[in-house]
């Protein structure tokens, strides 16, 4: 019995953390927040070289052959640092191919994804809060006609895995005919999302796409839960730091019980959720019966906790917390993204209720 | 991460189960004994076998085994499976025994430990006073050494099991000249004496789990002191640590949530079965997020302590997390009760986190969860602990001034 991460997993988190510190420190993240790309080429290149682009891709296809927990730990670390970039969509595209692709599709794409020669992404949403596989209306065959929404970094992607009614998942290559993308103006400047329109765009069916689509959804929920946990921890740490530095009435404000209790409550909300996201990641690979429900509950619970912590964090910083200059906004907005992408908490609580037979 | 126990431990589980199958339920003459006596004899045998009271030396009636959190967990699981009794609960075995083992004199351990873990000696705790709650070190109950006896005068409050208790472990002010924390001694006082009056304290639920205890020239021998004169505060910290650690328990949170789901399955809400109501479904799933977080935090702590590592800030959170869950669960239960929420609670099954007695048990739980939240130090005191010890925030100015450090 060992409900803890391994030394290798701790090292993975430390290495990723170190990379971000070197390649994309807070000053650089702030620059990215002034633009709309949500992308840092040097950081992504460093992540690719480190193997983070292919964590869950089997070794025979050039990946690291690791598990959901490793991927989720990386997500936590990236979120804690406020790192921008296409990690989420890329990880999910790789997993979709691993779980749903034909041998030929895997051989063609997985090595390129693992080595960062191509960027992968997933097109799941259809607008009007449609995210879940069972809701997808876009018809998939040999061509696509219609639109997908909130697709991460679609304008940069070499391959897009598209969720469709029927076969579940299809693959569209960069430059396919009839494909157009348009960027959203997002609140979280560390991410980028696009609408993708298909006009008789050729596509390939993933043979196991129907079953894989459910697993990709669960994986997305786990990664968002891990991301939210990292963000929540960072927000709490920022507030604690500020409480130890900022002085009023002649003492640091951390002396005051009102603030101390507010920070303790934030810790009580976020710290216990670490075990929840670990468990949701663990069962993804090891106890598949529990996986879908745990992923749903983890995403719903942790993204809600972090959103509230982000609001508390603004308050705990006083007036400065409300400014563009204050770093709280970086994680406040990350929390908004994590909470909404793939469906809001209430959607996943209702799914969890159904799966419990309530 | 590996949620299996591994072969060595599965072998141990088989050993424990084998032992249980030949000893529980009680066989032969043991089966003829009254229930409580049979259980006491069984506990002694299980300690002898090394399964119970594992951290207590054999010479005091314990099982004397090297610390092994995983074996401890396996024993709990195996015993629970066949409903075999575990260690006798109660403030004596949970708090006094660890304190005596750490700080007591040899004769004190010999005299008290075995009887306490067997359930023959019942204890109560004399800490809080009407004027000394969160600021416990301001306590005023006076102890004077007159001849070869301590003479004690004062009043204690929130004293659980005071009527049944044979002994009280009690904080008294014995050194009035010393600063606040340095003037306290930790005394062991016999309860069955005329100078002690126990008066039950009726709660808002109608029940009476706690008492007031009046000590008017109560006496105890001079050597019935744990630690030296004036060391009582530090001796009591050993005990309070054990109390704080004992309150957080995810199994209880899971059980109470299971009870809530069962209630929801049989209740009507807004004119239809409660489980068809979207708001009830949302609230249940929302609560489950907290319960699972608490559960897996428990597993993390379990792993850390099994490896001998510090569990960190999460160890300070068990109490508030479990009491918050108890409170939120009972709030949802009250909504499910609807009209029945106006009925008087059933008070006879108190001192439990799990509602019994049907719907009216939930009304009791609705109030009782607040009592649990205050027991062993209020939530706000625990928030100070999380802020100061967990997050490293500076100590409160006033607490600093009077800490005696």
XYZ file of C-alpha atoms in Angstrom:
763
model
C 0.000 0.000 0.000
C 1.593 3.215 -1.135
C -0.669 6.180 -1.897
C 2.114 8.550 -2.766
C 4.011 9.636 -5.825
C 7.363 8.009 -6.564
C 10.787 9.619 -6.538
C 10.756 9.565 -10.356
C 7.435 11.389 -10.336
C 8.744 13.988 -7.896
C 11.744 14.419 -10.155
C 9.491 14.875 -13.181
C 7.726 17.708 -11.368
C 10.996 19.292 -10.292
C 12.486 19.113 -13.773
C 9.421 20.646 -15.411
C 9.361 23.326 -12.760
C 13.035 24.118 -13.345
C 12.519 24.297 -17.090
C 9.726 26.841 -16.726
C 11.806 28.893 -14.331
C 14.625 29.017 -16.891
C 12.659 29.385 -20.111
C 9.495 31.145 -19.091
C 9.794 33.011 -15.783
C 6.996 35.152 -14.461
C 8.313 38.199 -16.293
C 7.943 36.307 -19.593
C 4.478 35.050 -18.615
C 3.480 38.656 -18.011
C 4.673 39.556 -21.533
C 2.556 36.745 -22.931
C -0.397 38.142 -20.997
C -0.013 41.359 -22.954
C -0.562 39.460 -26.221
C -3.081 36.896 -27.423
C -0.921 33.964 -28.619
C -0.879 32.038 -25.333
C 2.357 30.480 -26.523
C 6.048 30.534 -25.746
C 8.122 28.748 -28.436
C 11.199 28.295 -26.223
C 9.182 26.739 -23.406
C 7.346 24.335 -25.709
C 10.651 23.367 -27.354
C 12.139 22.686 -23.936
C 9.125 20.591 -22.931
C 9.410 18.560 -26.131
C 13.125 17.938 -25.524
C 12.323 16.826 -22.001
C 9.751 14.314 -23.273
C 6.722 16.095 -21.825
C 5.047 16.131 -25.255
C 4.836 12.330 -25.254
C 4.429 11.293 -21.649
C 1.582 8.839 -22.273
C 2.732 7.726 -25.709
C 4.191 4.197 -25.564
C 7.952 3.855 -25.879
C 7.643 1.836 -29.102
C 6.238 4.996 -30.721
C 8.920 7.230 -29.276
C 7.087 8.367 -26.157
C 7.868 8.012 -22.472
C 5.333 5.212 -21.901
C 4.074 6.709 -18.657
C 0.624 6.881 -17.087
C -2.182 9.338 -16.485
C -0.804 10.171 -13.052
C 2.492 11.326 -14.567
C 0.645 13.417 -17.129
C -1.513 14.920 -14.368
C 1.510 15.700 -12.199
C 3.030 17.554 -15.146
C -0.244 19.451 -15.560
C -0.168 20.456 -11.896
C 3.390 21.750 -12.183
C 2.661 23.696 -15.366
C -0.374 25.263 -13.740
C 1.501 26.151 -10.558
C 4.030 28.026 -12.677
C 1.313 29.636 -14.803
C 2.918 28.170 -17.914
C 1.311 29.023 -21.258
C 1.036 26.640 -24.174
C -0.616 23.730 -25.919
C 0.134 20.933 -23.409
C -3.508 20.013 -22.716
C -4.765 19.569 -26.285
C -1.526 17.913 -27.383
C -1.643 15.376 -24.557
C -5.287 14.548 -25.330
C -4.639 14.142 -29.066
C -1.809 11.709 -28.327
C -4.007 9.740 -25.964
C -6.866 9.655 -28.495
C -4.542 8.082 -31.053
C -3.077 5.627 -28.512
C -6.552 4.496 -27.444
C -8.499 4.813 -30.666
C -6.121 4.792 -33.628
C -5.277 2.005 -36.079
C -1.745 0.617 -36.036
C -0.992 2.525 -39.209
C -2.354 5.790 -37.745
C -0.305 5.298 -34.589
C 2.881 4.675 -36.527
C 2.255 7.691 -38.694
C 1.428 10.182 -35.953
C 2.565 9.148 -32.495
C 6.343 9.484 -33.064
C 5.804 12.928 -34.588
C 3.663 14.007 -31.637
C 6.095 12.583 -29.071
C 9.023 14.361 -30.686
C 7.155 17.589 -31.198
C 7.435 17.521 -34.996
C 3.714 18.008 -35.121
C 1.404 19.630 -32.633
C -1.761 17.719 -31.837
C -5.075 19.018 -30.585
C -8.642 17.877 -29.963
C -11.876 19.423 -31.269
C -14.613 18.391 -28.859
C -16.999 21.286 -28.166
C -19.792 22.353 -30.519
C -20.978 25.527 -28.777
C -24.095 26.002 -26.625
C -22.400 24.034 -23.831
C -22.116 20.911 -25.960
C -18.919 19.107 -24.931
C -19.707 15.506 -24.081
C -19.398 12.651 -26.622
C -23.048 11.703 -26.164
C -24.053 15.234 -27.227
C -21.954 15.507 -30.391
C -23.953 16.264 -33.531
C -21.226 16.818 -36.125
C -21.481 13.851 -38.492
C -18.276 12.035 -39.229
C -17.575 9.874 -42.286
C -14.975 10.408 -44.957
C -15.536 14.168 -44.903
C -16.684 16.738 -42.350
C -19.168 19.567 -42.821
C -19.765 21.878 -39.884
C -17.993 23.526 -37.013
C -16.219 22.763 -33.748
C -15.639 25.251 -30.947
C -13.038 26.020 -28.264
C -10.308 23.975 -29.936
C -6.880 24.592 -28.350
C -4.201 25.991 -30.694
C -5.993 24.701 -33.827
C -4.214 27.260 -36.010
C -0.836 25.726 -35.085
C -1.859 22.074 -35.018
C -0.520 19.470 -37.439
C -3.282 17.064 -36.582
C -6.729 17.624 -35.102
C -8.673 14.777 -33.495
C -12.319 15.684 -33.980
C -15.202 14.337 -31.900
C -18.120 13.233 -34.101
C -21.461 11.444 -33.776
C -21.198 7.796 -34.774
C -17.559 6.734 -35.125
C -16.626 8.921 -32.157
C -13.291 10.296 -33.314
C -11.843 11.245 -36.680
C -8.487 12.673 -37.676
C -7.949 15.781 -39.773
C -4.526 16.808 -41.035
C -3.171 20.326 -41.230
C -3.860 21.929 -44.569
C -6.801 19.678 -45.408
C -9.188 21.330 -47.846
C -12.070 23.403 -46.562
C -10.660 23.922 -43.075
C -10.626 27.392 -41.518
C -9.817 28.483 -37.987
C -10.584 31.626 -36.066
C -9.129 32.578 -32.699
C -11.251 33.562 -29.745
C -10.387 36.551 -27.607
C -9.852 34.647 -24.327
C -9.788 35.760 -20.729
C -6.869 33.404 -19.989
C -3.970 34.724 -22.041
C -1.894 31.627 -21.226
C -4.149 29.562 -23.467
C -5.479 29.850 -26.990
C -8.735 28.487 -28.396
C -10.148 28.534 -31.929
C -13.301 27.765 -33.798
C -12.624 25.267 -36.565
C -14.918 25.139 -39.606
C -14.972 22.203 -41.987
C -16.333 22.450 -45.522
C -16.213 18.968 -47.074
C -12.917 18.483 -45.277
C -11.433 14.998 -45.744
C -10.931 13.015 -42.524
C -10.007 9.509 -41.348
C -12.009 7.520 -38.835
C -10.184 6.225 -35.738
C -11.333 2.566 -35.646
C -11.747 2.475 -31.842
C -12.869 6.080 -31.715
C -16.246 5.518 -30.049
C -14.797 3.945 -26.927
C -11.719 6.179 -26.989
C -13.838 9.328 -27.059
C -15.170 8.578 -23.568
C -11.676 7.931 -22.270
C -10.366 11.147 -23.839
C -13.129 13.036 -22.070
C -12.179 11.437 -18.744
C -8.513 12.224 -19.356
C -9.400 15.852 -20.080
C -11.307 16.062 -16.802
C -8.389 14.636 -14.819
C -5.897 17.025 -16.421
C -8.151 20.016 -15.746
C -8.565 18.888 -12.130
C -4.780 18.634 -11.768
C -4.320 22.016 -13.441
C -6.868 23.567 -11.094
C -5.124 22.040 -8.103
C -1.801 23.551 -9.160
C -3.458 26.935 -9.677
C -5.202 26.792 -6.311
C -1.962 25.963 -4.540
C -0.187 28.829 -6.266
C -2.917 31.309 -5.346
C -2.787 30.207 -1.720
C 1.002 30.463 -1.627
C 0.879 33.954 -3.123
C -1.582 35.064 -0.464
C 0.499 33.583 2.357
C 3.600 35.305 1.001
C 1.781 38.616 0.767
C 0.440 38.250 4.316
C 4.006 37.833 5.556
C 5.267 40.943 3.733
C 2.528 43.540 3.699
C 2.421 45.750 6.797
C -0.502 47.697 8.248
C -1.026 49.067 11.756
C 2.704 48.501 12.275
C 2.703 44.706 11.805
C 2.560 42.261 8.915
C -1.074 41.583 8.088
C -0.590 37.820 8.626
C -0.790 38.594 12.363
C -4.466 39.425 12.037
C -6.772 36.582 12.827
C -9.390 37.615 10.272
C -6.888 37.160 7.445
C -5.240 34.142 9.054
C -8.600 32.363 9.162
C -9.363 33.301 5.573
C -6.055 31.783 4.479
C -6.594 28.707 6.665
C -9.992 28.221 5.023
C -8.423 28.469 1.574
C -5.886 25.816 2.603
C -8.689 23.634 3.956
C -10.437 23.855 0.600
C -7.498 23.124 -1.684
C -4.962 20.934 0.140
C -7.226 17.873 0.597
C -8.035 17.804 -3.128
C -4.514 16.720 -4.041
C -5.389 13.130 -3.075
C -8.615 13.319 -5.090
C -6.892 14.223 -8.338
C -4.153 11.664 -7.695
C -6.770 8.987 -7.216
C -8.753 10.032 -10.299
C -5.513 9.822 -12.324
C -4.537 6.498 -10.780
C -7.837 4.760 -11.533
C -7.741 5.973 -15.149
C -5.086 3.320 -15.751
C -5.683 0.867 -12.926
C -9.379 0.712 -11.954
C -11.253 1.593 -15.106
C -14.698 0.917 -13.596
C -14.231 3.879 -11.305
C -12.460 6.111 -13.764
C -15.315 8.024 -15.424
C -17.065 8.930 -12.194
C -13.888 9.888 -10.331
C -12.773 12.090 -13.218
C -16.161 13.832 -13.232
C -16.171 14.433 -9.472
C -12.540 15.571 -9.399
C -13.047 18.085 -12.199
C -16.273 19.424 -10.686
C -14.931 19.667 -7.160
C -11.435 20.990 -7.705
C -12.202 23.560 -10.394
C -14.935 24.961 -8.144
C -12.629 25.064 -5.128
C -9.921 26.870 -7.071
C -12.301 29.396 -8.575
C -13.449 30.394 -5.100
C -9.851 30.525 -3.864
C -9.038 32.839 -6.743
C -11.820 35.173 -5.657
C -10.609 34.992 -2.059
C -7.076 35.701 -3.251
C -8.121 38.990 -4.833
C -9.755 39.966 -1.565
C -6.769 38.894 0.522
C -4.536 41.194 -1.541
C -6.799 44.214 -1.088
C -6.865 46.903 -3.801
C -3.687 45.716 -5.488
C -5.347 42.307 -6.022
C -7.798 43.914 -8.415
C -5.119 45.374 -10.679
C -3.710 44.068 -13.960
C -0.280 44.489 -12.386
C -0.965 41.932 -9.642
C -0.091 38.350 -10.595
C -3.280 36.988 -9.009
C -5.086 37.649 -12.303
C -2.923 35.052 -14.083
C -4.260 32.186 -11.969
C -7.713 33.701 -11.510
C -8.165 33.493 -15.268
C -6.545 30.077 -15.518
C -9.144 28.920 -12.993
C -11.929 30.350 -15.182
C -10.635 28.360 -18.147
C -10.229 25.122 -16.166
C -13.712 25.426 -14.746
C -15.457 25.962 -18.097
C -13.492 23.856 -20.601
C -15.123 20.424 -21.118
C -18.224 21.535 -19.200
C -18.902 23.374 -15.943
C -18.957 21.615 -12.553
C -22.740 21.177 -12.490
C -22.602 19.175 -15.730
C -20.162 16.721 -14.206
C -21.980 16.516 -10.870
C -25.117 15.513 -12.757
C -23.102 12.907 -14.674
C -21.670 11.612 -11.391
C -25.210 11.393 -9.990
C -26.328 9.368 -13.015
C -23.334 7.065 -12.798
C -24.121 6.426 -9.108
C -27.630 5.349 -10.099
C -29.191 8.225 -8.129
C 1.465 4.508 -6.382
C 0.232 1.076 -5.485
C -3.011 0.422 -3.678
C -2.318 -3.262 -3.024
C -0.716 -4.280 0.236
C 1.821 -6.737 -1.236
C 2.539 -10.375 -0.364
C 4.150 -9.918 3.045
C 1.133 -8.005 4.222
C -1.410 -10.269 2.574
C 0.264 -13.132 4.500
C -0.147 -11.115 7.665
C -3.815 -10.550 6.824
C -4.282 -14.303 6.437
C -2.599 -14.836 9.808
C -4.905 -12.326 11.536
C -8.002 -13.781 9.869
C -6.924 -17.275 10.888
C -6.456 -16.206 14.485
C -9.823 -14.464 14.468
C -11.647 -17.488 13.100
C -10.532 -19.563 16.082
C -11.136 -16.804 18.679
C -14.112 -14.708 17.564
C -16.967 -15.070 18.295
C -15.820 -16.335 21.719
C -15.528 -20.102 22.060
C -16.045 -22.498 24.999
C -16.304 -20.980 28.465
C -15.726 -17.486 27.067
C -18.949 -17.796 25.112
C -20.829 -18.245 28.408
C -19.618 -14.929 29.865
C -21.693 -11.743 29.826
C -21.033 -9.723 26.664
C -18.832 -7.012 28.219
C -16.731 -9.494 30.144
C -16.319 -11.715 27.095
C -15.176 -8.710 25.089
C -12.668 -7.716 27.794
C -11.219 -11.246 27.858
C -11.063 -11.268 24.057
C -9.215 -7.929 24.045
C -6.659 -9.268 26.502
C -6.091 -12.305 24.268
C -5.806 -10.143 21.166
C -3.267 -7.917 22.928
C -1.345 -11.042 23.956
C -1.321 -12.126 20.294
C 0.075 -8.698 19.369
C -2.991 -7.458 17.478
C -4.367 -4.864 19.887
C -2.675 -2.132 21.931
C 0.357 -2.657 19.759
C 2.210 0.448 20.925
C 1.891 -0.527 24.609
C 4.548 -2.699 26.302
C 3.562 -6.217 27.323
C 4.270 -5.572 30.996
C 1.386 -3.068 30.980
C -0.947 -5.430 29.159
C -0.218 -4.263 25.627
C 0.715 -6.090 22.435
C 4.197 -4.513 22.173
C 4.844 -4.546 18.444
C 7.114 -2.354 16.337
C 5.200 0.526 14.720
C 3.672 -0.578 11.427
C 0.791 1.508 10.149
C -0.024 -0.998 7.423
C -0.335 -3.912 9.828
C -2.479 -1.678 12.029
C -4.753 -0.993 9.087
C -4.945 -4.681 8.155
C -5.904 -5.545 11.732
C -8.644 -2.888 11.725
C -9.999 -4.238 8.449
C -9.867 -7.890 9.543
C -11.468 -7.195 12.926
C -14.179 -5.004 11.378
C -15.005 -7.753 8.877
C -16.017 -10.190 11.634
C -17.285 -7.467 14.015
C -14.635 -8.302 16.606
C -14.033 -5.643 19.293
C -11.024 -3.355 18.844
C -9.287 -1.445 21.660
C -11.674 -0.103 24.306
C -12.405 3.486 23.310
C -12.733 6.224 25.864
C -10.744 9.192 26.961
C -8.568 7.039 29.230
C -7.107 4.804 26.551
C -7.130 7.453 23.860
C -5.510 10.262 25.834
C -4.295 9.336 29.290
C -2.478 6.135 28.359
C -0.296 7.745 25.648
C 0.515 10.556 28.079
C 1.463 8.196 30.908
C 3.606 6.101 28.582
C 5.470 9.211 27.486
C 5.660 11.189 30.738
C 4.523 8.992 33.669
C 6.477 7.356 36.497
C 7.015 3.609 36.331
C 4.580 2.922 39.198
C 1.938 5.071 37.515
C 2.184 3.029 34.334
C 1.950 -0.211 36.293
C -0.993 0.984 38.324
C -3.106 2.530 35.570
C -2.306 1.389 32.030
C -3.481 -2.208 32.064
C -6.761 -1.495 33.844
C -7.467 1.421 31.531
C -6.939 -0.446 28.267
C -8.993 -3.373 29.573
C -11.832 -0.995 30.401
C -11.700 -1.661 34.158
C -10.629 1.877 35.038
C -12.757 4.692 33.632
C -11.336 8.195 33.305
C -12.590 11.697 32.763
C -10.628 14.766 31.728
C -10.471 17.891 33.910
C -9.231 20.597 31.575
C -11.793 23.250 30.644
C -13.287 25.587 33.225
C -16.172 28.038 32.929
C -13.671 30.916 32.560
C -11.004 28.993 30.634
C -12.032 27.635 27.261
C -9.867 28.486 24.261
C -7.466 30.200 26.670
C -7.058 27.002 28.649
C -3.818 28.042 30.341
C -5.711 30.713 32.272
C -7.328 27.958 34.376
C -7.874 28.702 38.063
C -8.650 25.379 39.795
C -6.280 25.479 42.729
C -4.102 22.632 44.016
C -2.186 23.025 47.282
C 0.213 20.454 48.658
C -0.743 20.028 52.307
C 1.236 17.340 54.063
C 1.384 14.355 51.768
C -1.770 15.232 49.863
C -2.870 17.628 47.165
C -5.991 19.552 48.133
C -7.946 20.716 45.086
C -10.595 23.418 44.812
C -12.341 24.626 41.698
C -14.750 23.809 38.904
C -14.312 21.856 35.686
C -16.726 21.779 32.745
C -17.469 19.770 29.546
C -16.418 16.689 31.450
C -17.514 13.590 29.531
C -18.175 10.359 31.518
C -17.644 12.147 34.860
C -20.468 10.147 36.513
C -18.917 6.796 35.629
C -15.294 7.808 36.044
C -13.037 6.290 38.704
C -10.314 8.878 38.113
C -9.841 12.303 36.597
C -6.666 13.562 34.945
C -6.785 17.183 35.827
C -4.942 20.449 35.169
C -4.638 22.566 38.314
C -2.868 25.776 39.255
C -0.317 24.640 41.825
C 2.303 27.384 41.509
C 0.427 30.689 41.756
C 3.681 32.709 41.691
C 4.754 31.337 38.337
C 3.674 32.827 34.964
C 0.477 31.492 33.414
C 1.733 28.319 31.657
C 4.438 27.559 34.220
C 2.082 27.372 37.189
C 0.098 24.302 36.190
C 0.395 20.684 37.384
C -1.131 17.522 35.934
C -2.795 15.554 38.739
C -4.589 12.207 38.898
C -7.570 12.545 41.230
C -9.897 9.779 42.489
C -13.471 10.683 41.560
C -15.256 8.618 44.211
C -14.931 11.034 47.120
C -17.478 13.240 48.866
C -15.548 16.395 48.020
C -16.404 15.956 44.330
C -19.865 16.710 42.952
C -20.814 15.843 39.378
C -23.692 17.722 37.810
C -24.897 16.848 34.278
C -24.975 19.658 31.734
C -28.096 19.569 29.620
C -27.393 20.233 25.945
C -29.531 21.974 23.309
C -30.380 18.518 22.012
C -31.951 17.606 25.342
C -29.326 14.986 26.108
C -26.498 15.280 28.635
C -23.111 13.975 27.499
C -21.099 16.457 29.516
C -20.934 17.455 33.139
C -19.760 20.113 35.468
C -17.481 18.850 38.209
C -17.149 20.746 41.478
C -14.043 20.057 43.544
C -14.301 21.282 47.149
C -11.244 20.219 49.157
C -10.889 17.124 46.973
C -7.784 15.115 47.775
C -5.206 12.973 46.029
C -1.821 11.633 47.223
C 1.223 13.847 46.644
C 2.812 11.457 44.166
C -0.276 11.371 41.896
C 1.268 13.979 39.631
C 2.456 13.347 36.053
C 5.664 15.244 35.349
C 7.005 17.689 37.933
C 5.213 20.543 39.636
C 4.608 23.290 37.095
C 5.120 20.969 34.106
C 1.423 20.215 33.678
C 1.013 22.384 30.585
C 3.656 20.556 28.587
C 2.370 17.182 29.841
C -1.120 18.106 28.654
C 0.156 18.990 25.181
C 1.050 15.318 24.696
C -2.579 14.509 25.383
C -4.186 17.235 23.308
C -2.120 16.162 20.337
C -3.671 12.712 20.684
C -7.172 14.174 20.927
C -6.778 16.350 17.822
C -5.432 13.409 15.872
C -8.202 11.097 16.952
C -11.106 13.197 15.705
C -10.526 13.164 11.918
C -11.764 9.928 10.417
C -12.811 9.521 6.814
C -14.566 6.193 7.447
C -17.071 8.032 9.609
C -17.560 10.725 6.956
C -18.150 8.061 4.341
C -20.638 6.262 6.565
C -22.648 9.383 7.321
C -22.761 10.249 3.608
C -24.021 6.769 2.846
C -26.779 7.393 5.403
C -27.634 10.655 3.663
C -27.942 8.957 0.269
C -30.220 6.351 1.855
C -32.351 9.148 3.322
C -32.531 10.848 -0.083
C -33.700 7.605 -1.677
C -36.738 7.456 0.596
C -37.578 11.179 0.788
C -39.839 13.443 -1.212
C -38.682 16.920 -2.190
C -40.648 19.578 -4.074
C -43.417 17.075 -4.685
C -41.378 14.267 -6.195
C -38.791 11.685 -5.109
C -35.846 13.673 -3.782
C -33.342 11.921 -6.020
C -35.182 13.245 -9.084
C -34.689 16.829 -7.950
C -31.718 18.427 -9.753
C -30.723 20.580 -6.771
C -30.569 17.547 -4.476
C -28.499 15.646 -7.041
C -26.098 18.581 -7.315
C -25.764 18.929 -3.566
C -25.123 15.225 -3.063
C -22.441 15.117 -5.749
C -20.963 18.345 -4.377
C -20.667 16.829 -0.909
C -19.143 13.689 -2.326
C -16.281 15.809 -3.686
C -15.445 16.839 -0.130
C -15.815 13.321 1.212
C -13.526 11.823 -1.430
C -10.944 14.543 -0.849
C -11.013 13.762 2.861
C -10.789 10.046 2.143
C -7.772 10.226 -0.152
C -6.077 12.752 2.113
C -6.431 10.097 4.783
C -4.776 7.567 2.501
C -1.942 10.009 1.837
C -1.420 10.517 5.568
C -1.561 6.800 6.125
C 1.193 6.232 3.550
C 3.319 9.046 4.966
C 3.081 7.775 8.519
C 3.735 4.190 7.393
C 6.980 5.463 5.857
C 7.793 7.415 9.002
C 7.480 10.735 7.145
C 5.883 13.925 8.386
C 2.304 14.149 7.083
C 2.562 17.933 6.832
C -0.245 20.491 6.889
C -2.907 17.940 5.988
C -2.571 16.356 9.441
C -3.824 19.613 10.977
C -6.947 19.584 8.810
C -8.686 16.333 9.717
C -10.796 17.732 12.467
C -12.245 20.686 10.565
C -12.698 18.633 7.403
C -14.631 15.891 9.145
C -16.736 18.262 11.230
C -17.503 20.406 8.166
C -18.662 17.282 6.364
C -20.823 16.237 9.337
C -22.356 19.676 9.385
C -23.015 19.937 5.646
C -24.455 16.419 5.472
C -26.908 17.168 8.263
C -27.938 20.469 6.651
C -28.938 18.610 3.504
C -30.642 15.962 5.648
C -32.774 18.642 7.327
C -33.956 19.855 3.926
C -34.888 16.291 3.034
C -36.829 15.882 6.292
C -39.093 18.812 5.460
C -41.933 18.924 8.030
C -40.209 16.367 10.249
C -37.518 18.981 10.796
C -39.799 20.532 13.422
C -39.769 17.453 15.666
C -37.816 17.057 18.866
C -34.542 15.199 18.341
C -33.971 11.782 19.786
C -31.290 12.388 22.345
C -30.569 8.998 23.827
C -28.072 7.917 21.173
C -25.597 10.749 21.494
C -21.816 10.737 21.402
C -21.956 9.377 17.904
C -21.386 11.013 14.555
C -23.798 8.656 12.874
C -27.496 9.321 13.136
C -29.588 6.498 14.492
C -33.269 6.550 15.336
C -34.558 7.357 11.850
C -35.476 10.874 10.788
C -35.322 12.269 14.294
C -31.780 10.984 14.592
C -30.916 13.420 11.774
C -32.354 16.302 13.796
C -30.084 15.304 16.623
C -27.179 15.134 14.178
C -28.089 18.595 12.852
C -27.332 20.037 16.272
C -24.815 17.502 17.462
C -22.462 18.118 14.525
C -21.964 21.582 16.036
C -20.999 20.054 19.366
C -18.400 17.874 17.700
C -17.039 20.944 15.890
C -16.368 22.633 19.236
C -15.058 19.585 21.142
C -11.300 19.486 21.648
C -10.907 23.157 20.720
C -13.158 25.236 18.474
C -12.740 25.354 14.720
C -11.383 28.887 14.998
C -8.619 27.767 17.333
C -7.756 25.026 14.843
C -7.703 27.658 12.064
C -5.062 29.503 14.080
C -3.071 26.282 14.249
C -3.360 25.754 10.473
C -2.406 29.369 9.819
C 0.529 29.453 12.214
C 1.952 25.941 12.160
C 0.759 24.902 8.708
C 1.203 28.080 6.665
C 3.924 29.681 8.786
C 2.009 32.887 9.521
C 3.096 34.886 12.563
C 1.478 34.144 15.907
C -1.240 36.367 17.204
C 0.095 39.300 19.230
C -1.989 38.588 22.334
C -1.355 34.839 22.312
C 2.356 35.595 21.941
C 2.358 37.887 24.931
C 0.792 35.340 27.249
C 2.376 32.161 25.944
C 5.014 32.035 28.660
C 7.602 31.070 26.058
